[in-house]
Amino acid sequence: MAYYLGIDVGTSGTKSLLIDATGKVLAEAVAEYPMHQPKPGWTEQDPEDWWQATVATVRKVVRKAKAKPADVRAIGLSGQMHGSVFLDAKNKVVRPALLWNDQRTVAECDEITQRAGGRKALIKMVANPALTGFTAPKILWLRNNEPRKFDKVRKVLLPKDEIRRRLTGEFAGDMSDASGTLLLDVVKRQWSKKLLSKLELDPDLLPPVFESEQVTGQLTAAVAEELGLSTDCKVVAGAGDCAAGAIGNGVVERGVLSTSIGTSGVMFVHSDQPEYDAEGRLHTFCHAVHGQWHMMGVNLTSGGSLQWWIDNVVQGLAGIPKGKRYEAATAEAAEIAAGSGGLSFLPYLNGERTPHADPSARGAFVGLNLTHTRAHMTRAVMEGVVFAMRDSLEIIRSLNVPVDQIRVSGGGSKNPLWKQMQADIFGQNVVTLNAEQGPAYGVALLAAVGDGAYDSIGEACKATIQVKEQTKVDRKAASAMDALFPIYQDLYVALKDSFQKIASLQ
Ligand SMILES: Nc1ncnc2c1ncn2[C@@H]1O[C@H](COP(=O)(O)OP(=O)(O)O)[C@@H](O)[C@H]1O
Ligand SMILES: O=C(CO)[C@@H](O)[C@H](O)COP(=O)(O)O
């Protein structure tokens, strides 16, 4: 048997799954962990939690599928992007990792832009402007704020690459994930020596980078034994979770857009060459397909907003198993008409990235009246999240990038109401696929390609990914949403200055 393992080091948890060479999912498992917020706007995780979750989920899927060690031929790794794992000379972490949604690096973004010779010069070097979530500002933050710890750092790894190091003992990364460090020359697909030099960063801090299906090492003997696998098991470069999710959604050609509602919200389009939003609102990154790129818009607190709402506000869910709480809490929202009775929610609970790169943006309900209930508010949270995604879609459409089909994914898109809202708010039918596991599935396919089961990623996607069902636009709901969208857009503009003042008090 030839089996392939996909591991996705997500924000809410790590997911592992095992597929066979036809792409059939044999077993999957998830282990959750917390995201720490030591101060407003700061987000951190302990890389040891990722490792423990990796071991637990891999052992579980191997056991569930009754796989023999030699069956599992290759592993693909995916993970939350941009996070910084700082390792010392003995490969010990010097502090918890700063995550993709951490907002503490405003000063460092300015420093990078200035050292690069301005925003235009920076975009020329690495295709993107400096944003607080990216990795380079995190490295400078450590140098500026915790210099003793910085002096100990010998390697900086992205989350999935830290898991690779523990699996194989090798330092390596891939092009798609490396794009989100702000240190990769995205056009040439190599580290930007020019920017590293301007930032006075040692290039040796970074691992070598590979294309996504390339083999970067094999399991160490100790790890193979711990996981019930073989030392012949290869580990391919893999991809950042957005590109991995796009592979898992079969987004390997122009005209197809994939959305993901995870903790973050992502709107992802494939491009055959580097394409840019002149205003820098969309990211231009390498795709996990050789010689291909993508553009995407990212919202920081999408599924995260509903999670916050349910964990902190919605009462009466204590007796309901954790996995069923979202459905229970959103059932009452489905009873409310589209538009939530004119109530808007801005999902900027931890600042925002696309289209408002603004760490000071904050969440808000606007338009409350005495007739509104908790159900209206739950619905408004869900609608606000999709309005934020429509902001990215409007930019993509304005750049004349074709969007012939929208494929929805992520934990949030499993919810039928959120799926319908995406069709209604985007004003375009959306489809779901047979493979619903997104990033973990995408990197399992990359592992299959790396092992030679398929000649190319495109071929692997064509053979394994099919449209399962279509959710059609409800015209009445869509026109209610169209009426609310410009109001939603105006609210950020109206509240921007107040958000600044509020953030300074927090
Ligand atoms: N049944 C559900 N209904 C609505 N939302 C859900 C449901 N299950 C998960 N979610 C949403 O999905 C998010 C997690 O998605 P996932 O893709 O697993 O995230 P991540 O990659 O960030 O770990 C949660 O924050 C939650 O908002
Ligand atoms: O910042 C980004 C992409 O630029 C996020 O998409 C992270 O990669 C985390 O994703 P989830 O854990 O929410 O899926």
Coordinates of C-alpha atoms and ligand atoms in Angstrom, one line a residue:
M1 CA 0.0 0.0 0.0
A2 CA 1.1 3.6 -0.6
Y3 CA -0.3 6.0 1.9
Y4 CA 0.4 9.7 2.3
L5 CA 0.2 11.8 5.5
G6 CA -0.8 15.5 5.6
I7 CA -0.2 17.5 8.8
D8 CA -1.6 21.0 9.2
V9 CA -0.3 23.0 12.2
G10 CA -3.4 25.4 12.4
T11 CA -4.1 28.1 14.9
S12 CA -6.9 26.3 16.7
G13 CA -5.3 22.9 16.5
T14 CA -3.2 20.5 14.4
K15 CA -5.0 18.2 11.9
S16 CA -3.4 15.1 10.5
L17 CA -4.9 12.9 7.8
L18 CA -3.9 9.9 5.8
I19 CA -4.9 9.3 2.2
D20 CA -4.2 6.5 -0.3
A21 CA -2.7 7.1 -3.7
T22 CA -6.2 7.7 -5.2
G23 CA -6.8 10.5 -2.7
K24 CA -9.3 8.6 -0.5
V25 CA -9.2 9.8 3.1
L26 CA -8.5 6.8 5.3
A27 CA -8.3 8.5 8.7
E28 CA -8.1 12.0 10.2
A29 CA -7.6 13.4 13.7
V30 CA -7.4 16.8 15.4
A31 CA -5.8 18.0 18.6
E32 CA -6.5 21.5 19.9
Y33 CA -4.3 23.9 21.8
P34 CA -4.7 27.5 23.1
M35 CA -3.6 30.8 21.6
H36 CA -2.1 33.0 24.3
Q37 CA -2.7 36.8 24.4
P38 CA -0.4 38.2 27.0
K39 CA -1.4 41.8 26.0
P40 CA -4.1 43.2 23.6
G41 CA -2.9 42.7 20.1
W42 CA -0.2 40.1 21.1
T43 CA -0.7 36.5 20.1
E44 CA 1.6 33.6 20.9
Q45 CA 1.8 29.8 21.0
D46 CA 4.2 27.3 22.4
P47 CA 5.8 25.3 19.6
E48 CA 5.9 22.3 22.0
D49 CA 2.1 22.3 21.9
W50 CA 2.3 22.0 18.1
W51 CA 4.7 19.1 18.4
Q52 CA 2.6 17.2 21.0
A53 CA -0.5 17.7 18.8
T54 CA 1.4 16.4 15.8
V55 CA 2.5 13.3 17.6
A56 CA -0.9 12.6 19.1
T57 CA -2.8 13.1 15.7
V58 CA -0.3 11.1 13.6
R59 CA -0.3 8.2 16.0
K60 CA -4.1 8.3 16.0
V61 CA -4.5 8.3 12.2
V62 CA -1.9 5.5 11.7
R63 CA -3.7 3.4 14.3
K64 CA -7.2 4.2 12.9
A65 CA -6.1 3.3 9.3
K66 CA -4.2 0.2 10.6
A67 CA -1.3 1.4 8.5
K68 CA 1.9 -0.6 8.6
P69 CA 5.1 1.5 9.0
A70 CA 6.2 0.9 5.4
D71 CA 2.8 1.9 4.0
V72 CA 3.3 5.6 4.8
R73 CA 5.6 6.7 2.0
A74 CA 5.7 10.4 2.5
I75 CA 4.5 13.3 4.6
G76 CA 3.4 16.8 3.6
L77 CA 3.5 19.7 6.1
S78 CA 1.2 22.7 6.2
G79 CA 0.8 25.4 8.9
Q80 CA -0.3 28.8 9.9
M81 CA 1.9 31.2 8.1
H82 CA 4.2 34.0 9.3
G83 CA 4.8 32.7 12.9
S84 CA 8.3 33.0 14.2
V85 CA 10.0 30.1 16.0
F86 CA 13.3 31.5 17.4
L87 CA 15.8 28.7 18.0
D88 CA 19.2 28.9 19.8
A89 CA 22.4 27.0 19.0
K90 CA 21.0 23.9 20.7
N91 CA 17.6 24.2 18.8
K92 CA 15.8 25.2 21.9
V93 CA 13.1 27.9 21.5
V94 CA 14.2 31.2 23.2
R95 CA 10.6 32.4 23.7
P96 CA 7.1 31.5 22.6
A97 CA 6.4 32.0 18.9
L98 CA 4.8 35.2 17.7
L99 CA 1.8 34.4 15.4
W100 CA 0.4 35.7 12.1
N101 CA -2.2 37.8 13.8
D102 CA 0.2 39.4 16.3
Q103 CA 0.1 43.2 16.1
R104 CA 3.0 44.4 18.2
T105 CA 5.4 45.2 15.3
V106 CA 4.1 48.6 14.0
A107 CA 7.4 50.3 14.7
E108 CA 9.4 47.5 13.1
C109 CA 7.2 47.7 9.9
D110 CA 8.1 51.4 9.7
E111 CA 11.8 50.5 10.3
I112 CA 11.7 47.9 7.5
T113 CA 10.0 50.3 5.0
Q114 CA 12.6 53.0 5.8
R115 CA 15.6 50.7 5.7
A116 CA 14.4 49.3 2.3
G117 CA 14.3 52.8 0.9
G118 CA 10.5 53.3 1.0
R119 CA 7.4 51.2 0.3
K120 CA 7.9 51.1 -3.5
A121 CA 11.5 49.8 -3.2
L122 CA 10.4 47.2 -0.6
I123 CA 7.6 45.9 -2.9
K124 CA 10.2 45.7 -5.7
M125 CA 12.4 43.5 -3.6
V126 CA 9.8 41.2 -1.9
A127 CA 6.5 41.9 -3.8
N128 CA 4.7 43.1 -0.6
P129 CA 4.6 45.9 1.8
A130 CA 5.5 45.4 5.5
L131 CA 2.6 44.2 7.5
T132 CA 2.5 43.6 11.3
G133 CA 1.7 39.9 10.9
F134 CA 4.7 39.0 8.7
T135 CA 7.9 37.4 10.0
A136 CA 10.6 40.0 9.3
P137 CA 9.0 42.6 11.6
K138 CA 8.9 39.9 14.3
I139 CA 12.6 39.3 14.0
L140 CA 13.3 43.0 14.3
W141 CA 10.9 43.2 17.2
L142 CA 13.0 40.6 19.1
R143 CA 16.2 42.5 18.2
N144 CA 14.7 45.8 19.4
N145 CA 12.9 44.6 22.5
E146 CA 14.5 41.4 23.8
P147 CA 18.1 41.8 22.6
R148 CA 19.6 39.2 24.9
K149 CA 17.2 36.6 23.5
F150 CA 17.9 37.8 20.0
D151 CA 21.6 37.3 20.5
K152 CA 21.0 33.7 21.2
V153 CA 19.0 33.1 18.1
R154 CA 20.6 31.0 15.4
K155 CA 17.6 30.0 13.2
V156 CA 14.1 31.4 12.6
L157 CA 11.6 28.9 11.4
L158 CA 8.0 29.0 10.4
P159 CA 5.6 26.8 12.4
K160 CA 5.4 23.9 10.0
D161 CA 9.2 24.1 9.4
E162 CA 9.8 23.7 13.2
I163 CA 7.7 20.5 13.0
R164 CA 9.8 19.4 10.0
R165 CA 13.0 20.0 12.1
R166 CA 11.6 17.8 14.8
L167 CA 10.5 15.1 12.4
T168 CA 13.7 15.0 10.2
G169 CA 16.4 17.0 12.0
E170 CA 16.6 19.2 8.9
F171 CA 16.2 22.9 8.5
A172 CA 14.1 23.6 5.3
G173 CA 11.2 25.7 4.1
D174 CA 9.0 26.1 1.0
M175 CA 8.4 29.1 -1.4
S176 CA 4.7 29.7 -0.5
D177 CA 5.3 29.9 3.3
A178 CA 8.6 31.8 2.9
S179 CA 6.7 34.4 0.8
G180 CA 5.0 35.5 4.1
T181 CA 8.2 36.2 5.9
L182 CA 8.7 39.4 3.7
L183 CA 12.3 38.2 3.2
L184 CA 11.7 36.2 0.0
D185 CA 12.3 37.6 -3.5
V186 CA 8.8 36.3 -4.5
V187 CA 9.5 36.8 -8.2
K188 CA 12.9 35.0 -8.3
R189 CA 11.8 32.4 -5.7
Q190 CA 14.9 32.9 -3.5
W191 CA 15.8 34.7 -0.2
S192 CA 16.3 38.4 -0.9
K193 CA 19.9 39.0 -0.1
K194 CA 19.4 42.7 -0.8
L195 CA 16.7 43.1 1.9
L196 CA 18.5 40.9 4.4
S197 CA 21.5 43.1 4.0
K198 CA 19.5 46.3 4.4
L199 CA 17.9 44.9 7.6
E200 CA 21.4 43.7 8.8
L201 CA 20.0 40.2 9.2
D202 CA 22.3 37.2 8.8
P203 CA 21.1 35.0 5.9
D204 CA 22.1 31.9 7.9
L205 CA 19.1 32.7 10.2
L206 CA 16.9 31.3 7.5
P207 CA 16.6 27.7 6.2
P208 CA 17.1 26.7 2.6
V209 CA 13.9 26.9 0.6
F210 CA 12.4 24.3 -1.8
E211 CA 9.4 23.9 -4.2
S212 CA 6.5 22.3 -2.4
E213 CA 6.7 18.7 -3.6
Q214 CA 10.4 18.5 -3.3
V215 CA 11.7 16.0 -0.6
T216 CA 13.6 17.8 2.2
G217 CA 14.5 14.8 4.4
Q218 CA 13.3 11.5 6.1
L219 CA 12.1 10.7 9.5
T220 CA 14.8 10.2 12.2
A221 CA 14.9 6.8 13.8
A222 CA 13.6 8.0 17.2
V223 CA 10.6 9.9 15.6
A224 CA 9.8 7.0 13.2
E225 CA 9.6 4.7 16.3
E226 CA 7.5 7.2 18.3
L227 CA 5.0 7.7 15.4
G228 CA 4.8 4.0 14.3
L229 CA 6.4 4.9 10.9
S230 CA 9.5 4.0 8.9
T231 CA 12.8 5.9 8.5
D232 CA 12.2 5.5 4.7
C233 CA 9.2 7.9 5.1
K234 CA 10.0 11.1 3.2
V235 CA 9.0 14.6 4.2
V236 CA 8.2 17.0 1.3
A237 CA 8.6 20.8 1.6
G238 CA 4.8 21.4 1.8
A239 CA 3.2 24.8 1.9
G240 CA 1.8 27.6 4.0
D241 CA -1.8 26.9 5.0
C242 CA -3.3 29.2 2.4
A243 CA -1.5 27.7 -0.6
A244 CA -1.9 24.2 0.9
G245 CA -5.6 24.9 1.3
A246 CA -5.8 26.1 -2.2
I247 CA -4.2 22.8 -3.5
G248 CA -6.7 20.9 -1.3
N249 CA -9.4 22.9 -3.1
G250 CA -7.9 22.2 -6.5
V251 CA -7.1 25.9 -7.1
V252 CA -4.3 25.3 -9.6
E253 CA -5.5 27.4 -12.5
R254 CA -6.7 30.9 -13.3
G255 CA -10.4 31.6 -12.8
V256 CA -10.9 29.6 -9.6
L257 CA -11.1 31.4 -6.3
S258 CA -11.0 29.7 -2.9
T259 CA -12.3 31.1 0.3
S260 CA -11.5 29.8 3.8
I261 CA -13.1 30.6 7.1
G262 CA -10.7 29.3 9.7
T263 CA -9.5 31.4 12.6
S264 CA -8.6 33.8 9.7
G265 CA -10.6 34.5 6.5
V266 CA -8.8 34.0 3.2
M267 CA -9.7 34.9 -0.4
F268 CA -7.2 33.2 -2.7
V269 CA -6.7 33.4 -6.5
H270 CA -4.2 31.6 -8.6
S271 CA -2.0 33.6 -11.1
D272 CA 0.4 32.4 -13.8
Q273 CA 2.8 35.3 -13.1
P274 CA 3.3 37.7 -10.2
E275 CA 0.4 40.1 -10.2
Y276 CA 0.0 43.0 -7.9
D277 CA -2.6 45.2 -6.3
A278 CA -0.9 48.6 -6.7
E279 CA -2.2 49.7 -3.3
G280 CA -0.6 46.6 -1.6
R281 CA -3.9 45.5 0.0
L282 CA -3.7 42.0 -1.4
H283 CA -0.6 39.8 -0.9
T284 CA 1.4 38.5 -3.9
F285 CA 3.0 35.2 -2.8
C286 CA 4.5 32.1 -4.5
H287 CA 1.9 29.3 -5.0
A288 CA 2.7 25.8 -4.0
V289 CA 2.8 25.0 -7.7
H290 CA 6.2 25.2 -9.5
G291 CA 6.5 28.6 -11.2
Q292 CA 3.1 29.8 -10.2
W293 CA 2.0 32.6 -7.9
H294 CA -1.2 33.7 -6.2
M295 CA -2.8 36.8 -4.7
M296 CA -4.8 36.8 -1.5
G297 CA -6.7 38.9 0.9
V298 CA -6.6 37.9 4.6
N299 CA -8.9 38.9 7.5
L300 CA -7.5 38.3 10.9
T301 CA -10.5 37.3 12.9
S302 CA -13.1 35.5 10.8
G303 CA -13.9 32.1 12.4
G304 CA -12.1 33.7 15.3
S305 CA -15.0 36.2 15.7
L306 CA -17.6 33.5 16.0
Q307 CA -15.4 31.6 18.4
W308 CA -15.0 34.7 20.5
W309 CA -18.7 35.4 20.5
I310 CA -19.6 31.9 21.5
D311 CA -16.9 31.4 24.1
N312 CA -17.5 34.8 25.8
V313 CA -21.1 35.8 25.2
V314 CA -23.5 33.0 24.2
Q315 CA -24.8 31.3 27.3
G316 CA -26.4 27.9 27.7
L317 CA -24.0 25.8 25.7
A318 CA -22.3 24.1 28.6
G319 CA -24.2 20.7 28.2
I320 CA -23.5 20.6 24.4
P321 CA -20.4 18.7 23.2
K322 CA -17.7 21.1 22.0
G323 CA -17.9 20.0 18.4
K324 CA -21.6 20.7 18.3
R325 CA -21.6 24.2 19.9
Y326 CA -21.2 26.1 16.7
E327 CA -24.2 24.5 15.1
A328 CA -26.3 25.0 18.2
A329 CA -25.3 28.6 18.5
T330 CA -25.8 29.4 14.9
A331 CA -29.2 27.6 14.5
E332 CA -31.1 30.5 16.0
A333 CA -29.3 32.9 13.7
A334 CA -30.7 31.0 10.7
E335 CA -34.2 32.0 11.8
I336 CA -33.4 35.7 11.4
A337 CA -33.8 37.3 7.9
A338 CA -30.7 38.2 5.9
G339 CA -29.3 41.6 7.0
S340 CA -29.8 40.9 10.8
G341 CA -32.5 43.6 11.0
G342 CA -30.0 46.3 9.9
L343 CA -27.4 45.4 12.5
S344 CA -23.8 45.5 11.4
F345 CA -20.8 43.8 13.0
L346 CA -17.2 44.8 12.3
P347 CA -14.9 41.8 12.9
Y348 CA -11.7 43.7 13.7
L349 CA -11.3 42.2 17.1
N350 CA -7.5 42.0 16.8
G351 CA -6.9 44.8 14.2
E352 CA -7.2 44.0 10.5
R353 CA -5.1 43.2 7.5
T354 CA -7.1 43.3 4.2
P355 CA -8.1 45.9 3.1
H356 CA -7.4 48.0 6.2
A357 CA -3.9 47.2 7.3
D358 CA -4.7 48.7 10.7
P359 CA -3.6 47.1 14.0
S360 CA -5.7 49.6 15.9
A361 CA -9.0 48.6 14.2
R362 CA -11.5 47.2 16.7
G363 CA -14.7 45.1 16.7
A364 CA -18.1 46.8 16.8
F365 CA -21.8 46.2 16.6
V366 CA -23.5 49.2 15.0
G367 CA -27.2 49.7 14.6
L368 CA -28.6 48.0 17.7
N369 CA -32.2 48.7 18.6
L370 CA -34.6 47.3 21.2
T371 CA -36.0 44.6 18.8
H372 CA -32.6 42.9 18.4
T373 CA -31.9 39.6 20.1
R374 CA -28.9 37.4 20.6
A375 CA -29.9 35.6 17.4
H376 CA -29.7 38.9 15.5
M377 CA -26.2 39.5 17.0
T378 CA -25.0 36.0 16.2
R379 CA -26.2 36.4 12.6
A380 CA -24.6 39.9 12.4
V381 CA -21.2 38.4 13.5
M382 CA -21.4 35.8 10.7
E383 CA -22.5 38.4 8.1
G384 CA -19.8 40.8 9.2
V385 CA -17.1 38.1 8.7
V386 CA -18.3 37.5 5.1
F387 CA -18.6 41.3 4.4
A388 CA -14.9 41.6 5.4
M389 CA -14.1 38.8 2.9
R390 CA -16.2 40.6 0.2
D391 CA -13.9 43.6 0.7
S392 CA -11.0 41.3 -0.7
L393 CA -13.3 40.0 -3.4
E394 CA -14.1 43.5 -4.6
I395 CA -10.4 44.3 -5.0
I396 CA -9.8 41.0 -6.8
R397 CA -12.7 41.8 -9.2
S398 CA -11.5 45.4 -9.7
L399 CA -8.1 44.0 -10.9
N400 CA -10.0 42.1 -13.6
V401 CA -8.8 38.8 -12.2
P402 CA -11.4 36.3 -13.5
V403 CA -13.5 34.6 -10.8
D404 CA -15.5 32.0 -12.6
Q405 CA -15.9 29.7 -9.7
I406 CA -15.8 30.2 -5.9
R407 CA -14.8 27.1 -3.8
V408 CA -15.5 27.5 -0.1
S409 CA -13.6 25.8 2.7
G410 CA -12.3 26.0 6.3
G411 CA -14.1 25.1 9.5
G412 CA -16.6 27.9 9.1
S413 CA -17.7 26.8 5.7
K414 CA -18.9 23.5 7.1
N415 CA -21.8 25.5 8.5
P416 CA -24.7 25.6 6.0
L417 CA -25.7 29.1 7.0
W418 CA -22.2 30.5 6.6
K419 CA -22.0 28.8 3.2
Q420 CA -25.3 30.3 2.0
M421 CA -24.1 33.8 3.3
Q422 CA -21.0 33.5 1.2
A423 CA -23.1 32.9 -1.9
D424 CA -25.5 35.7 -1.0
I425 CA -22.9 38.3 0.0
F426 CA -20.5 37.5 -2.9
G427 CA -23.5 37.5 -5.3
Q428 CA -22.2 34.4 -6.9
N429 CA -22.9 30.7 -6.5
V430 CA -20.3 28.8 -4.4
V431 CA -19.3 25.2 -4.5
T432 CA -18.0 22.7 -2.0
L433 CA -15.7 19.8 -2.8
N434 CA -15.5 16.1 -2.0
A435 CA -12.2 16.8 -0.1
E436 CA -13.2 19.1 2.8
Q437 CA -10.0 19.0 4.8
G438 CA -8.3 21.9 3.0
P439 CA -4.6 22.3 3.9
A440 CA -4.0 18.9 5.4
Y441 CA -5.4 17.3 2.3
G442 CA -3.5 19.6 0.0
V443 CA -0.1 18.7 1.5
A444 CA -1.0 15.0 1.5
L445 CA -1.4 15.4 -2.2
L446 CA 2.0 17.2 -2.4
A447 CA 3.5 14.2 -0.6
A448 CA 2.0 11.9 -3.2
V449 CA 3.5 14.0 -6.0
G450 CA 6.8 14.0 -4.2
D451 CA 6.7 10.2 -4.0
G452 CA 6.0 9.9 -7.7
A453 CA 2.4 8.8 -7.4
Y454 CA 1.4 11.7 -9.8
D455 CA 3.5 13.6 -12.3
S456 CA 2.4 17.0 -11.2
I457 CA 0.3 18.8 -8.6
G458 CA -2.2 19.7 -11.4
E459 CA -2.6 16.1 -12.3
A460 CA -3.0 15.0 -8.6
C461 CA -5.8 17.7 -8.1
K462 CA -7.5 16.7 -11.3
A463 CA -7.6 13.0 -10.3
T464 CA -8.8 13.5 -6.7
I465 CA -10.8 16.7 -6.3
Q466 CA -14.4 17.0 -7.6
V467 CA -17.2 19.5 -6.9
K468 CA -19.6 18.0 -4.5
E469 CA -22.4 20.5 -4.3
Q470 CA -23.4 24.0 -5.3
T471 CA -25.0 26.6 -3.1
K472 CA -27.0 29.0 -5.2
V473 CA -27.5 32.7 -4.5
D474 CA -30.8 33.5 -2.9
R475 CA -31.7 36.7 -4.8
K476 CA -33.8 38.2 -2.0
A477 CA -31.1 37.7 0.6
A478 CA -28.4 38.9 -1.8
S479 CA -30.2 42.2 -2.4
A480 CA -30.6 42.7 1.4
M481 CA -26.9 42.1 1.8
D482 CA -26.1 44.4 -1.1
A483 CA -28.0 47.2 0.7
L484 CA -26.0 46.6 3.9
F485 CA -22.5 46.2 2.3
P486 CA -21.9 49.9 1.6
I487 CA -23.0 50.8 5.1
Y488 CA -20.5 48.2 6.4
Q489 CA -17.8 49.7 4.3
D490 CA -18.5 53.2 5.5
L491 CA -18.4 52.2 9.2
Y492 CA -14.7 51.5 9.2
V493 CA -14.0 54.9 7.6
A494 CA -16.3 56.6 10.1
L495 CA -14.8 54.8 13.1
K496 CA -11.1 54.7 12.2
D497 CA -10.1 57.7 14.3
S498 CA -12.1 56.5 17.3
F499 CA -10.5 53.1 17.0
Q500 CA -7.1 54.7 17.2
K501 CA -8.0 56.5 20.4
I502 CA -9.7 53.4 21.8
A503 CA -6.7 51.2 21.0
S504 CA -4.3 53.7 22.7
L505 CA -6.4 53.2 25.9
Q506 CA -6.2 49.4 25.8
Ligands
LIG1 N1 -19.9 23.9 12.8 C1 -19.4 25.1 12.7 N2 -20.2 26.1 12.4 C2 -19.7 27.4 12.3 N3 -18.3 27.6 12.4 C3 -17.5 26.6 12.7 C4 -18.0 25.3 12.8 N4 -16.9 24.5 13.0 C5 -15.8 25.3 13.1 N5 -16.2 26.6 12.8 C6 -15.3 27.8 12.7 O1 -14.1 27.4 12.1 C7 -13.0 27.9 12.9 C8 -11.9 27.0 12.9 O2 -11.6 26.6 11.5 P1 -10.3 25.7 11.1 O3 -10.3 25.7 9.6 O4 -10.4 24.5 11.9 O5 -9.3 26.8 11.7 P2 -7.7 26.9 11.9 O6 -7.1 26.5 10.6 O7 -7.6 28.4 12.2 O8 -7.3 26.1 13.0 C9 -13.6 28.3 14.2 O9 -13.0 29.4 14.7 C10 -15.1 28.5 14.0 O10 -15.4 29.8 13.9
LIG2 O1 -2.0 35.0 8.1 C1 -2.5 34.1 7.4 C2 -2.2 34.1 5.9 O2 -1.5 35.2 5.5 C3 -3.4 33.1 8.0 O3 -4.2 32.5 7.1 C4 -2.7 32.1 8.8 O4 -1.9 31.4 7.9 C5 -3.5 31.3 9.8 O5 -4.6 30.7 9.2 P1 -5.7 29.8 10.0 O6 -5.0 29.1 11.1 O7 -6.7 30.7 10.4 O8 -6.2 28.9 8.9

